[in-house]
């Protein structure tokens, strides 16, 4: 008993280490790096003096290690004082570069960096865009480039992805783009690398499989190359809950390990005396580990594949040393290895989906003997278990889930794992040994992929394929996860069905709406653009939708639609696009597709891709005691470009807001003349704070109580301009900016002055956020 108390099990160590690492991730700021020594000193003291407290010592080690790595990663970022400057950087391409019509994008591992000839320490990776005349970029090539850099900074909105967290987890220290410079050049590179092999395999598949879409899917299944997949493909994958199969899953690595075991059987069958020199179990363990390692490398070392590789390594080591460990111990050792290698791995969704999914299978799935019937039972029960068990985490990380995912995975997992992946493995092997022999194998795999995807596209249209809930709270996540565990405990446990009750906070979250006569205003963070939500008791209006970029990234879908779902709103009543510029109207088609019943208005209907009614001054309506009135443009249609913006006045019981689009100072007197007496309005600053708007006369006439700016961080236009901000300061008007606050929310009560809540960047403070 004393030994048991003194030496905690691998499972106890893993859980304690994980809890310690997690505690650090909730910190809004990190202490100086030297403070990380204090918990580890306390851990050493506990482990020495109190053997029974060694689990607590492991927790303190997790705290210390996470503090050190977090501070180290933040310190590695580009210094704030150097943002926006041009650097000379020598680096090596990592992963697979992405070439698009608008730009080539890649990740550069920095080897050297300098500013004006002075060396600069910049240890880490940079994400780079090359916009003009980008040459062909090959994996692992080395380049000397002039780059304009800034610190990683993303958009922060309800239901949106946290790109700054992702940057920290992936070791990204800066982002930037290539500047024209005669010294930009390719340098001598290594003759080969694993990413080069991945690229060669992907090109070999494309040369054999003539259907581009089938080839793209097979490239994803084979080597994790998702460059040729578009937004529609990912939407189909999300609707079916099979995104984990698109980018190689851990189960595929297990299949590769089995493939390695099968290969070893051949020489032992041909020459039985080999077993006297090298026992077959040990040889199979080594072959399984090698095959899994090679396939993990070809997959780009994704977290689920690394987890599986570590588990296989534990099992292979046990077989090689003639020892046996449980699956739970293997999983715990894999977690310990990942956390010790990099505690920031807990910031990735893949970490949680991978470990929690496998843990649930080990705890709750009971073997039912052998044979086809038992296999089918375990397969179907496993898919149901994974769907329910991972539902809370899926909603937490992605804001949506798929109710058809269990059925989709029941079809896709066996086909991909037991047929397509083995064909892909054999095809890749033959590509290197005998390319002609790879043709029929890859042709068969492509036909199977084609048929499977045809079915998934139809299932993506089924009711429940896209299921959204408001933003998941932490307590609801934990309760639902506990409910899933309780629900799937082995037979004989009492009251298992009560586990469903613990899902109620997740499935039926509290929803609050403004009272009659009140409204809520959201200015979403869409970078250099505009997107606004106006919510009354029972209605919603969207004013502008942000941009859609040539790369296919659509802020209407990524920010506007996601925010509406995250706020628990199920219907859009009016979509109003101020004018036709891309930074205001680019996402309109995505929003209209998500909410086709919404009535649409636009300042320049002819410039939009979706039919819309024209905005005309004088149009007015009321919702729930809140008035909406258009002040511009005039019905004669003489206003053009920015001055054709729909200018909307929203008036509640005691407060009002003026949404101005991109109008110039030429239109401002007309807007002032159309205003009716009332409380000082909150003003959406015209044209993002351009010097062509916000004249002193306009501010003097309106006397706004607060001004709101929607602009991108360090945008190339310099919005909002310093001289414009000075005019607001001289007028005594406070200004809030999405570039500094993230998404901004204001409450307009029916019987009180407007109240601004903390911006999303301040409200959801984390140490990795700028």
XYZ file of C-alpha atoms in Angstrom:
770
model
C 0.000 0.000 0.000
C 2.820 2.405 0.768
C 4.383 1.780 -2.604
C 1.030 2.405 -4.321
C 0.674 5.722 -2.505
C 4.215 6.728 -3.329
C 4.059 5.844 -7.014
C 0.888 7.158 -8.686
C -0.318 5.294 -11.734
C 0.157 6.580 -15.269
C -3.544 7.489 -15.377
C -3.269 9.564 -12.180
C -0.152 11.326 -13.451
C -1.806 12.086 -16.802
C -4.950 13.525 -15.217
C -3.003 15.607 -12.689
C -0.614 16.909 -15.344
C -3.548 17.794 -17.600
C -5.363 19.687 -14.828
C -2.226 21.701 -14.099
C -1.795 22.639 -17.738
C -5.480 23.583 -18.019
C -5.359 25.927 -15.035
C -2.843 28.090 -16.879
C -4.950 28.327 -20.043
C -7.674 30.262 -18.195
C -5.254 33.019 -17.167
C -5.932 36.449 -18.735
C -2.221 37.304 -18.382
C 0.889 35.306 -17.553
C 3.387 36.203 -14.822
C 7.081 36.654 -15.696
C 8.757 33.488 -16.831
C 10.795 33.085 -13.648
C 7.550 32.631 -11.702
C 7.190 29.235 -13.401
C 9.985 27.968 -11.110
C 7.863 28.387 -7.979
C 5.304 25.609 -8.676
C 8.015 23.132 -9.665
C 9.936 23.853 -6.457
C 6.741 23.254 -4.495
C 6.215 20.026 -6.462
C 9.704 18.779 -5.588
C 9.130 19.560 -1.924
C 5.759 17.777 -1.912
C 7.118 14.729 -3.708
C 9.976 14.458 -1.225
C 8.184 15.184 2.047
C 4.653 13.927 1.327
C 4.665 10.817 -0.907
C 0.880 10.600 -0.787
C 0.671 14.074 -2.357
C 2.617 13.154 -5.476
C -0.503 13.542 -7.617
C -0.676 17.156 -6.434
C 3.027 17.451 -7.230
C 2.293 16.307 -10.793
C -0.416 18.967 -11.043
C 2.086 21.637 -9.954
C 4.574 20.360 -12.533
C 1.852 20.827 -15.170
C 1.243 24.383 -13.962
C 4.955 25.190 -14.026
C 5.590 23.671 -17.447
C 2.538 25.349 -19.004
C 3.513 28.729 -17.525
C 7.031 28.405 -18.922
C 5.957 27.315 -22.395
C 3.163 29.881 -22.619
C 5.468 32.730 -21.622
C 8.170 31.452 -23.949
C 5.731 31.292 -26.891
C 4.398 34.794 -26.231
C 7.906 36.230 -25.850
C 8.862 34.672 -29.198
C 6.273 36.772 -31.051
C 7.352 39.773 -33.085
C 7.916 42.738 -30.732
C 4.965 45.146 -30.836
C 7.218 48.112 -31.562
C 8.364 46.469 -34.811
C 4.935 45.751 -36.309
C 4.425 47.048 -39.819
C 8.145 47.150 -40.654
C 9.956 45.336 -43.470
C 12.323 42.510 -42.510
C 14.818 40.429 -44.423
C 14.063 36.809 -43.550
C 15.753 33.549 -44.482
C 13.594 30.521 -43.870
C 12.386 27.117 -44.961
C 8.894 26.236 -46.126
C 7.119 23.824 -43.802
C 3.965 21.888 -44.601
C 2.435 22.182 -48.097
C 2.209 25.623 -49.777
C -1.196 26.696 -51.078
C -1.360 28.375 -54.497
C -4.509 30.354 -55.369
C -5.352 32.832 -58.103
C -5.134 35.778 -55.692
C -2.024 34.710 -53.762
C 0.232 31.890 -52.659
C 0.188 31.156 -48.940
C 2.731 29.197 -46.964
C 4.381 28.794 -43.567
C 8.033 29.737 -43.179
C 10.299 28.358 -40.464
C 12.609 31.256 -39.657
C 16.342 30.584 -39.825
C 17.595 34.194 -39.857
C 15.911 37.578 -39.616
C 17.227 41.108 -39.769
C 15.881 44.659 -39.718
C 17.891 47.327 -41.561
C 20.891 45.009 -41.509
C 20.692 44.321 -37.749
C 20.113 40.684 -36.734
C 16.802 40.016 -34.998
C 15.808 37.008 -32.908
C 12.545 35.624 -34.295
C 12.411 31.931 -33.333
C 9.344 30.272 -34.747
C 7.139 30.205 -37.799
C 5.609 32.923 -39.969
C 2.500 32.591 -42.109
C 3.174 34.407 -45.375
C 1.098 35.553 -48.363
C 2.740 36.256 -51.715
C 0.288 38.354 -53.716
C 2.016 39.442 -56.916
C 3.999 37.317 -59.363
C 4.494 34.508 -56.868
C 6.828 31.820 -58.248
C 6.165 28.107 -57.932
C 6.786 27.170 -54.308
C 7.877 23.673 -53.375
C 7.821 22.108 -49.907
C 11.027 22.446 -47.856
C 12.543 25.009 -50.231
C 14.607 27.777 -48.636
C 14.079 31.443 -49.454
C 15.446 34.870 -48.695
C 12.445 37.254 -48.675
C 11.590 40.804 -47.693
C 8.490 40.568 -45.537
C 6.223 43.117 -43.894
C 5.239 41.567 -40.587
C 2.861 42.000 -37.681
C 1.954 39.933 -34.634
C -0.714 37.243 -35.008
C -4.085 38.893 -34.550
C -7.486 37.572 -35.515
C -11.148 38.446 -35.452
C -13.058 37.930 -32.204
C -16.800 37.368 -32.468
C -19.488 35.216 -30.858
C -19.177 31.716 -32.260
C -16.024 32.581 -34.217
C -12.717 30.747 -34.308
C -9.861 32.013 -32.154
C -7.020 32.327 -34.635
C -4.693 33.834 -32.009
C -5.057 30.676 -29.897
C -4.360 28.582 -32.995
C -1.278 30.680 -33.771
C 0.099 30.091 -30.278
C -0.523 26.349 -30.467
C 1.185 26.116 -33.868
C 4.174 28.268 -32.956
C 3.280 31.162 -35.275
C 5.232 34.245 -34.161
C 4.220 36.661 -36.940
C 2.117 37.015 -40.070
C 2.953 39.024 -43.160
C 3.296 39.300 -46.886
C 6.119 39.420 -49.422
C 7.295 42.850 -50.540
C 8.744 43.456 -53.990
C 12.509 43.357 -53.673
C 15.312 42.358 -56.067
C 16.928 40.307 -53.288
C 13.953 37.951 -53.005
C 15.453 34.641 -54.088
C 15.437 30.902 -53.625
C 18.402 29.411 -51.768
C 19.995 25.991 -51.737
C 17.679 23.421 -50.159
C 17.852 19.880 -48.827
C 17.500 17.241 -51.574
C 14.391 15.745 -49.969
C 12.095 16.065 -46.960
C 8.924 14.426 -45.708
C 6.692 17.266 -46.946
C 8.327 16.878 -50.348
C 7.373 13.186 -50.295
C 3.788 14.150 -49.385
C 3.694 16.591 -52.285
C 5.125 13.992 -54.671
C 2.510 11.430 -53.617
C -0.249 14.024 -54.030
C 1.017 14.873 -57.533
C 1.245 11.172 -58.380
C -2.394 10.675 -57.367
C -3.475 13.701 -59.425
C -1.657 12.307 -62.469
C -3.428 8.936 -62.235
C -6.909 9.978 -61.043
C -8.341 12.167 -63.781
C -11.382 13.510 -61.913
C -9.989 16.521 -59.968
C -12.481 16.195 -57.125
C -11.896 12.459 -56.674
C -8.153 13.121 -56.730
C -8.532 15.884 -54.117
C -10.429 13.583 -51.769
C -7.963 10.733 -52.263
C -5.052 13.115 -51.601
C -6.716 14.107 -48.330
C -7.300 10.503 -47.276
C -3.800 9.432 -48.315
C -1.399 12.155 -47.166
C -3.597 14.737 -45.438
C -3.316 17.131 -48.396
C -6.522 19.201 -48.230
C -5.360 22.046 -50.481
C -7.721 21.147 -53.333
C -10.840 20.897 -51.144
C -13.179 23.897 -51.215
C -15.672 25.367 -48.760
C -18.466 23.157 -50.105
C -16.450 20.020 -49.384
C -15.845 21.075 -45.784
C -19.534 21.968 -45.387
C -20.478 18.446 -46.524
C -17.940 16.958 -44.105
C -19.259 19.020 -41.181
C -22.873 18.171 -42.035
C -21.996 14.468 -41.836
C -19.588 14.689 -38.925
C -16.747 13.148 -40.939
C -14.184 15.958 -40.881
C -11.931 13.690 -38.812
C -11.746 11.309 -41.777
C -10.849 14.009 -44.298
C -7.641 14.933 -42.514
C -6.140 11.578 -41.629
C -7.516 10.280 -38.328
C -5.773 8.271 -35.675
C -7.671 5.155 -36.717
C -6.026 5.346 -40.136
C -2.641 5.187 -38.428
C -3.812 2.034 -36.684
C -4.728 0.578 -40.062
C -1.222 1.460 -41.280
C 0.234 -0.376 -38.284
C -1.827 -3.465 -39.149
C -0.560 -3.108 -42.721
C 2.979 -3.247 -41.327
C 2.151 -6.387 -39.350
C 0.795 -8.052 -42.479
C 3.956 -7.221 -44.418
C 6.088 -8.995 -41.807
C 4.006 -12.170 -42.097
C 5.239 -12.662 -45.678
C 8.963 -13.348 -44.989
C 8.113 -15.615 -42.030
C 5.727 -17.588 -44.239
C 8.342 -17.916 -46.987
C 11.222 -18.797 -44.620
C 9.976 -20.252 -41.271
C 13.507 -20.617 -39.754
C 13.608 -16.807 -39.566
C 11.543 -17.130 -36.398
C 14.495 -18.816 -34.670
C 16.710 -15.809 -35.299
C 14.128 -13.064 -34.697
C 10.879 -13.866 -32.854
C 7.903 -12.904 -34.976
C 5.946 -10.952 -32.275
C 8.879 -8.605 -31.749
C 9.373 -8.170 -35.498
C 5.685 -7.410 -35.967
C 5.800 -4.835 -33.169
C 8.732 -3.062 -34.834
C 7.069 -3.205 -38.272
C 3.804 -1.846 -36.887
C 5.629 1.055 -35.260
C 7.625 1.832 -38.410
C 4.556 1.727 -40.662
C 2.585 3.909 -38.239
C 5.496 6.341 -37.955
C 5.865 6.704 -41.721
C 2.143 7.239 -42.197
C 2.012 9.764 -39.336
C 4.791 11.694 -41.046
C 2.941 11.555 -44.374
C -0.125 12.919 -42.564
C 1.845 15.968 -41.449
C 2.094 14.896 -37.783
C -1.473 15.898 -36.930
C -2.325 15.590 -33.248
C -4.739 12.610 -33.546
C -2.157 10.689 -35.565
C 0.635 11.505 -33.084
C -1.579 10.303 -30.216
C -2.163 6.991 -31.997
C 1.526 6.676 -32.868
C 2.485 7.133 -29.221
C -0.060 4.513 -28.152
C 1.307 2.098 -30.752
C 4.838 2.857 -29.514
C 3.808 1.958 -25.955
C 2.219 -1.306 -27.124
C 5.197 -2.118 -29.381
C 7.611 -1.490 -26.508
C 5.559 -3.755 -24.250
C 5.499 -6.512 -26.900
C 9.198 -6.114 -27.560
C 9.992 -6.424 -23.845
C 7.395 -9.209 -23.381
C 5.282 -7.055 -21.080
C 1.646 -6.166 -21.380
C -0.183 -2.984 -20.400
C -3.809 -1.989 -20.537
C -5.269 0.289 -23.198
C -5.990 2.921 -20.550
C -2.320 2.950 -19.502
C -1.247 3.315 -23.124
C -3.618 6.235 -23.587
C -2.377 7.855 -20.365
C 1.273 7.459 -21.374
C 0.493 8.971 -24.783
C -1.108 11.965 -23.074
C 1.846 12.390 -20.722
C 4.251 12.304 -23.671
C 2.283 14.940 -25.606
C 1.896 17.245 -22.588
C 5.594 17.005 -21.753
C 6.557 17.610 -25.367
C 4.245 20.608 -25.707
C 1.584 21.575 -23.137
C 0.118 24.063 -25.616
C -1.353 21.071 -27.458
C -4.389 21.397 -25.150
C -5.368 24.536 -27.092
C -6.214 22.409 -30.144
C -9.664 20.913 -30.610
C -8.028 17.754 -31.969
C -6.391 17.063 -28.592
C -9.732 16.877 -26.813
C -11.713 15.129 -29.521
C -8.974 12.533 -29.878
C -8.302 11.688 -26.230
C -11.872 12.053 -24.977
C -13.229 9.932 -27.827
C -10.793 7.082 -27.211
C -11.293 7.301 -23.439
C -15.064 6.971 -23.840
C -14.644 3.941 -26.093
C -12.365 2.257 -23.555
C -14.646 3.021 -20.613
C -18.045 2.367 -22.107
C -17.792 -0.010 -25.062
C -17.995 -3.624 -23.981
C -16.760 -6.464 -26.165
C -19.462 -8.909 -27.298
C -17.343 -11.861 -28.335
C -16.013 -12.509 -31.815
C -17.445 -12.839 -35.284
C -19.224 -10.625 -37.762
C -22.234 -10.020 -35.548
C -20.082 -8.871 -32.645
C -18.027 -6.684 -34.974
C -21.146 -4.996 -36.391
C -22.509 -4.427 -32.891
C -19.269 -2.822 -31.718
C -19.092 -0.708 -34.865
C -22.653 0.608 -34.575
C -22.492 1.040 -30.794
C -19.131 2.765 -31.130
C -20.461 5.294 -33.630
C -23.481 6.079 -31.433
C -21.217 6.419 -28.418
C -18.785 8.736 -30.209
C -21.597 10.896 -31.587
C -23.199 11.442 -28.182
C -19.975 11.585 -26.148
C -18.301 14.140 -28.406
C -21.437 16.249 -28.919
C -20.600 18.667 -26.047
C -17.023 19.178 -27.255
C -18.117 19.546 -30.873
C -20.576 22.291 -29.938
C -17.975 23.933 -27.664
C -15.298 24.163 -30.339
C -17.321 24.522 -33.544
C -20.753 25.836 -32.523
C -22.549 23.187 -34.563
C -23.060 19.439 -34.690
C -24.609 16.881 -37.004
C -27.572 14.748 -35.965
C -26.952 12.433 -38.930
C -23.298 11.996 -37.976
C -23.772 8.594 -36.347
C -25.286 7.121 -39.507
C -22.793 8.889 -41.777
C -19.865 7.549 -39.750
C -21.395 4.084 -39.642
C -21.103 4.083 -43.439
C -17.958 6.144 -43.923
C -15.671 4.799 -41.182
C -15.593 1.139 -42.318
C -15.353 2.070 -45.993
C -12.569 4.603 -45.474
C -10.639 2.717 -42.818
C -10.874 -0.846 -44.130
C -11.046 -0.313 -47.891
C -10.020 3.163 -49.079
C -7.061 3.673 -46.725
C -5.553 0.205 -47.405
C -5.941 0.866 -51.140
C -4.290 4.259 -50.672
C -1.432 2.720 -48.670
C -0.852 0.070 -51.307
C -1.134 2.683 -54.055
C 1.445 4.929 -52.365
C 3.817 1.994 -51.950
C 3.419 1.057 -55.615
C 3.929 4.674 -56.720
C 7.477 4.391 -55.404
C 8.155 0.827 -56.551
C 6.177 0.374 -59.765
C 4.018 3.362 -60.831
C 2.203 1.352 -63.511
C 0.968 -1.114 -60.897
C -0.416 1.765 -58.807
C -2.892 2.760 -61.543
C -5.592 0.094 -60.977
C -5.273 0.333 -57.187
C -5.701 4.124 -57.105
C -8.445 3.919 -59.756
C -10.400 1.578 -57.479
C -9.834 3.848 -54.468
C -11.010 6.873 -56.476
C -14.213 5.138 -57.560
C -14.960 4.189 -53.959
C -14.288 7.758 -52.821
C -16.561 9.092 -55.557
C -19.465 6.860 -54.533
C -19.038 7.588 -50.857
C -18.948 11.350 -51.413
C -22.037 11.194 -53.630
C -23.913 9.624 -50.723
C -22.521 12.092 -48.159
C -23.603 15.051 -50.295
C -27.178 13.757 -50.244
C -27.090 13.059 -46.517
C -25.834 16.612 -45.943
C -29.261 17.814 -47.122
C -31.158 15.800 -44.526
C -32.898 17.574 -41.630
C -30.565 17.856 -38.653
C -27.377 17.710 -40.702
C -26.609 21.269 -39.578
C -27.601 21.688 -35.932
C -26.745 24.911 -34.132
C -26.979 25.923 -30.487
C -26.054 29.149 -28.676
C -22.511 29.475 -27.339
C -21.854 26.615 -24.916
C -21.054 27.620 -21.344
C -18.323 25.793 -19.416
C -20.700 24.344 -16.814
C -22.991 22.985 -19.563
C -19.979 21.344 -21.237
C -18.919 19.536 -18.077
C -22.449 18.468 -17.138
C -23.177 17.097 -20.623
C -19.865 15.202 -20.704
C -20.673 13.674 -17.329
C -24.159 12.838 -18.614
C -22.678 11.044 -21.634
C -20.416 8.994 -19.357
C -23.329 8.100 -17.084
C -25.556 7.264 -20.039
C -23.114 4.733 -21.506
C -21.901 3.069 -18.326
C -21.990 -0.752 -18.434
C -25.304 -2.521 -17.992
C -26.320 -2.987 -14.412
C -25.573 0.581 -13.368
C -28.768 2.092 -11.914
C -30.619 5.040 -13.421
C -28.421 5.300 -16.523
C -31.167 7.130 -18.423
C -30.893 10.021 -15.959
C -27.686 10.947 -17.759
C -29.934 12.577 -20.358
C -30.987 15.161 -17.771
C -27.415 16.441 -17.571
C -27.656 17.380 -21.262
C -30.453 19.869 -20.567
C -28.192 22.900 -19.793
C -26.452 22.216 -23.121
C -29.556 21.604 -25.223
C -31.849 24.153 -23.543
C -29.619 27.093 -22.599
C -31.182 30.262 -21.187
C -32.055 32.716 -23.956
C -32.537 36.399 -23.237
C -34.019 38.888 -25.685
C -34.463 42.670 -25.385
C -37.732 43.808 -23.803
C -40.388 45.532 -25.959
C -39.215 49.050 -26.759
C -35.575 48.043 -26.259
C -33.001 46.726 -28.712
C -29.472 45.396 -28.817
C -26.728 46.412 -31.245
C -23.810 44.201 -32.224
C -20.958 45.634 -34.291
C -19.165 42.477 -35.363
C -15.417 42.223 -35.827
C -14.968 41.640 -39.572
C -11.632 43.413 -39.953
C -11.611 46.169 -42.567
C -15.327 46.088 -43.322
C -18.687 46.312 -41.625
C -21.318 43.955 -40.238
C -23.958 45.010 -37.700
C -26.776 43.114 -35.974
C -29.819 44.950 -34.598
C -31.963 42.735 -32.383
C -35.370 43.565 -30.925
C -37.609 41.339 -28.814
C -38.730 39.129 -31.725
C -36.844 40.391 -34.801
C -33.347 40.693 -36.243
C -31.840 43.009 -38.863
C -28.386 42.554 -40.391
C -26.750 45.705 -41.741
C -23.842 44.762 -44.035
C -22.028 41.448 -44.033
C -18.284 42.026 -44.323
C -16.118 40.917 -47.235
C -15.669 37.795 -49.307
C -12.079 37.297 -50.441
C -10.768 35.731 -53.659
C -9.389 32.873 -51.551
C -13.001 31.865 -50.824
C -12.971 33.016 -47.192
C -16.401 34.535 -46.623
C -17.013 36.725 -43.580
C -20.752 36.469 -44.142
C -20.546 32.754 -43.413
C -17.597 32.725 -41.011
C -18.661 35.672 -38.840
C -22.208 36.920 -39.488
C -24.028 33.581 -39.761
C -21.895 32.038 -36.997
C -22.606 34.964 -34.666
C -26.344 34.744 -35.281
C -26.307 31.051 -34.391
C -24.051 31.624 -31.373
C -26.472 34.220 -30.011
C -29.287 31.692 -30.207
C -31.215 33.524 -32.924
C -33.001 31.306 -35.398
C -34.501 33.814 -37.838
C -33.367 36.837 -39.827
C -36.086 39.302 -40.859
C -34.203 41.948 -42.868
C -30.842 41.915 -44.602
C -29.747 45.446 -45.529
C -26.578 46.055 -47.562
C -25.548 49.705 -47.364
C -23.820 49.711 -50.779
C -22.004 47.412 -53.163
C -18.370 47.585 -52.006
C -16.942 44.168 -51.154
C -16.064 45.047 -47.543
C -19.777 45.667 -46.923
C -21.530 43.362 -49.395
C -19.133 40.456 -49.996
C -20.805 38.139 -47.493
C -24.368 38.965 -48.563
C -24.855 35.820 -50.655
C -23.806 33.546 -47.771
C -26.152 35.278 -45.331
C -29.006 35.221 -47.840
C -28.433 31.507 -48.451
C -28.507 30.788 -44.709
C -31.694 32.851 -44.219
C -33.561 32.825 -47.552
C -36.782 34.124 -45.994
C -35.204 37.467 -45.008
C -36.350 40.563 -46.876
C -33.409 42.275 -48.595
C -32.633 45.968 -49.127
C -29.556 47.544 -50.709
C -28.191 50.956 -51.595
C -26.874 49.580 -54.903
C -29.011 46.541 -55.763
C -27.505 46.228 -59.241
C -24.064 45.510 -57.760
C -25.220 42.600 -55.579
C -25.306 38.919 -56.485
C -28.643 38.449 -54.689
C -31.887 40.228 -55.698
C -32.689 43.130 -53.354
C -35.082 46.042 -53.077
C -33.565 49.521 -53.236
C -33.177 51.564 -50.066
C -35.189 54.804 -50.348
C -35.280 57.664 -47.865
C -38.565 57.685 -45.990
C -39.059 53.928 -45.776
C -40.004 53.060 -42.189
C -41.368 50.256 -40.044
C -41.695 49.213 -36.404
C -40.774 46.032 -34.583
C -41.630 45.409 -30.935
C -41.855 49.116 -30.112
C -38.589 49.955 -31.943
C -38.690 52.236 -35.006
C -36.577 51.854 -38.158
C -36.345 54.700 -40.680
C -34.171 55.198 -43.774
C -32.731 58.693 -44.127
C -30.811 58.159 -47.368
C -30.381 57.644 -50.345
C -32.982 59.730 -52.136
C -35.511 58.131 -54.461
C -34.170 60.005 -57.520
C -31.163 57.663 -57.696
C -28.598 60.414 -58.348
C -26.371 59.313 -55.446
C -23.512 57.068 -56.493
C -20.899 54.806 -54.930
C -20.321 55.454 -51.213
C -22.945 58.201 -51.124
C -25.604 55.714 -52.185
C -25.232 53.988 -48.789
C -28.411 53.117 -46.913
C -28.435 55.362 -43.836
C -30.648 53.794 -41.167
C -31.900 55.354 -37.939
C -33.010 52.891 -35.240
C -35.000 54.400 -32.337
C -35.969 52.622 -29.152
C -37.847 53.854 -26.126
C -34.947 55.945 -24.791
C -31.997 55.599 -27.176
C -31.171 55.500 -30.841
C -28.340 54.635 -33.215
C -27.449 55.990 -36.656
C -25.949 53.520 -39.153
C -24.205 55.499 -41.906
C -22.419 53.065 -44.235
C -19.686 54.843 -46.193
C -21.299 58.240 -46.803
C -18.983 61.190 -47.397
C -19.148 64.687 -45.931
C -21.171 65.716 -49.018
C -24.101 63.632 -47.784
C -23.813 64.483 -44.108
C -25.901 67.722 -44.217
C -28.757 65.793 -45.866
C -28.629 63.177 -43.129
C -28.645 65.855 -40.418
C -31.644 67.515 -42.037
C -33.553 64.227 -42.041
C -32.965 63.622 -38.339
C -35.879 64.250 -35.988
C -35.484 65.644 -32.454
C -34.573 63.045 -29.900
C -31.832 61.827 -27.578
C -28.217 62.088 -28.706
C -27.608 59.118 -31.004
C -24.887 56.539 -30.924
C -23.084 57.023 -34.248
C -21.549 54.377 -36.450
C -18.579 56.358 -37.770
C -18.981 56.842 -41.545
C -16.528 55.086 -43.875
C -14.515 53.444 -41.064
C -13.085 56.825 -40.018
C -11.928 58.002 -43.444
C -10.913 61.662 -43.777
C -13.654 62.075 -46.412
C -16.324 61.802 -43.703
C -17.111 62.870 -40.126
C -16.884 66.617 -40.754
C -16.801 68.931 -37.752
C -20.201 70.322 -38.747
C -21.707 66.844 -38.833
C -20.489 66.074 -35.320
C -21.587 69.467 -34.004
C -25.101 68.972 -35.393
C -25.560 65.378 -34.212
C -23.782 65.636 -30.844
C -23.426 61.830 -30.647
C -23.179 60.246 -27.208
C -20.764 57.576 -28.461
C -19.050 56.693 -31.746
C -18.340 53.189 -33.046
C -15.673 52.339 -35.628
C -15.439 49.101 -37.598
C -11.883 48.793 -38.956
C -9.125 46.247 -39.407
C -6.086 46.111 -37.159
C -3.212 48.023 -38.791
C -5.201 48.214 -42.040
C -3.499 49.609 -45.133
C -5.867 52.610 -45.334
C -4.908 53.934 -41.920
C -8.549 53.897 -40.757
C -9.610 55.521 -38.560
C -7.464 58.489 -39.557
C -5.740 60.422 -36.778
C -7.222 63.718 -37.909
C -10.715 62.233 -37.827
C -10.202 60.874 -34.323
C -9.045 64.326 -33.286
C -12.330 65.804 -34.522
C -14.241 63.347 -32.335
C -11.987 64.106 -29.371
C -12.484 67.861 -29.873
C -16.245 67.262 -29.899
C -16.004 65.314 -26.640
C -17.192 62.047 -28.205
C -15.760 58.753 -26.933
C -14.837 56.243 -29.658
C -14.809 52.429 -29.560
C -13.071 50.457 -32.328
C -13.539 46.795 -33.288
C -9.811 46.614 -34.078
C -9.137 47.091 -30.353
C -12.316 45.729 -28.772
C -13.301 42.830 -31.022
C -17.052 42.490 -31.484
C -18.894 45.249 -29.602
C -22.350 45.030 -28.044
C -24.543 47.898 -26.830
C -27.834 47.623 -24.967
C -30.522 50.230 -25.633
C -33.055 49.837 -22.787
C -36.601 51.055 -23.241
C -36.278 53.431 -20.295
C -32.590 54.291 -19.966
C -29.457 55.494 -21.694
C -27.511 53.127 -23.980
C -24.924 50.958 -22.237
C -21.798 49.583 -23.864
C -20.605 46.209 -22.592
C -16.943 45.213 -22.612
C -15.795 44.300 -26.112
C -15.348 40.633 -26.993
C -11.553 40.947 -26.758
C -11.796 42.220 -23.182
C -14.770 40.100 -22.186
C -13.066 36.845 -23.187
C -9.555 37.774 -22.025
C -6.885 35.111 -22.460
C -3.123 35.484 -22.218
C -2.584 34.657 -25.902
C -4.862 37.446 -27.145
C -3.334 40.724 -28.185
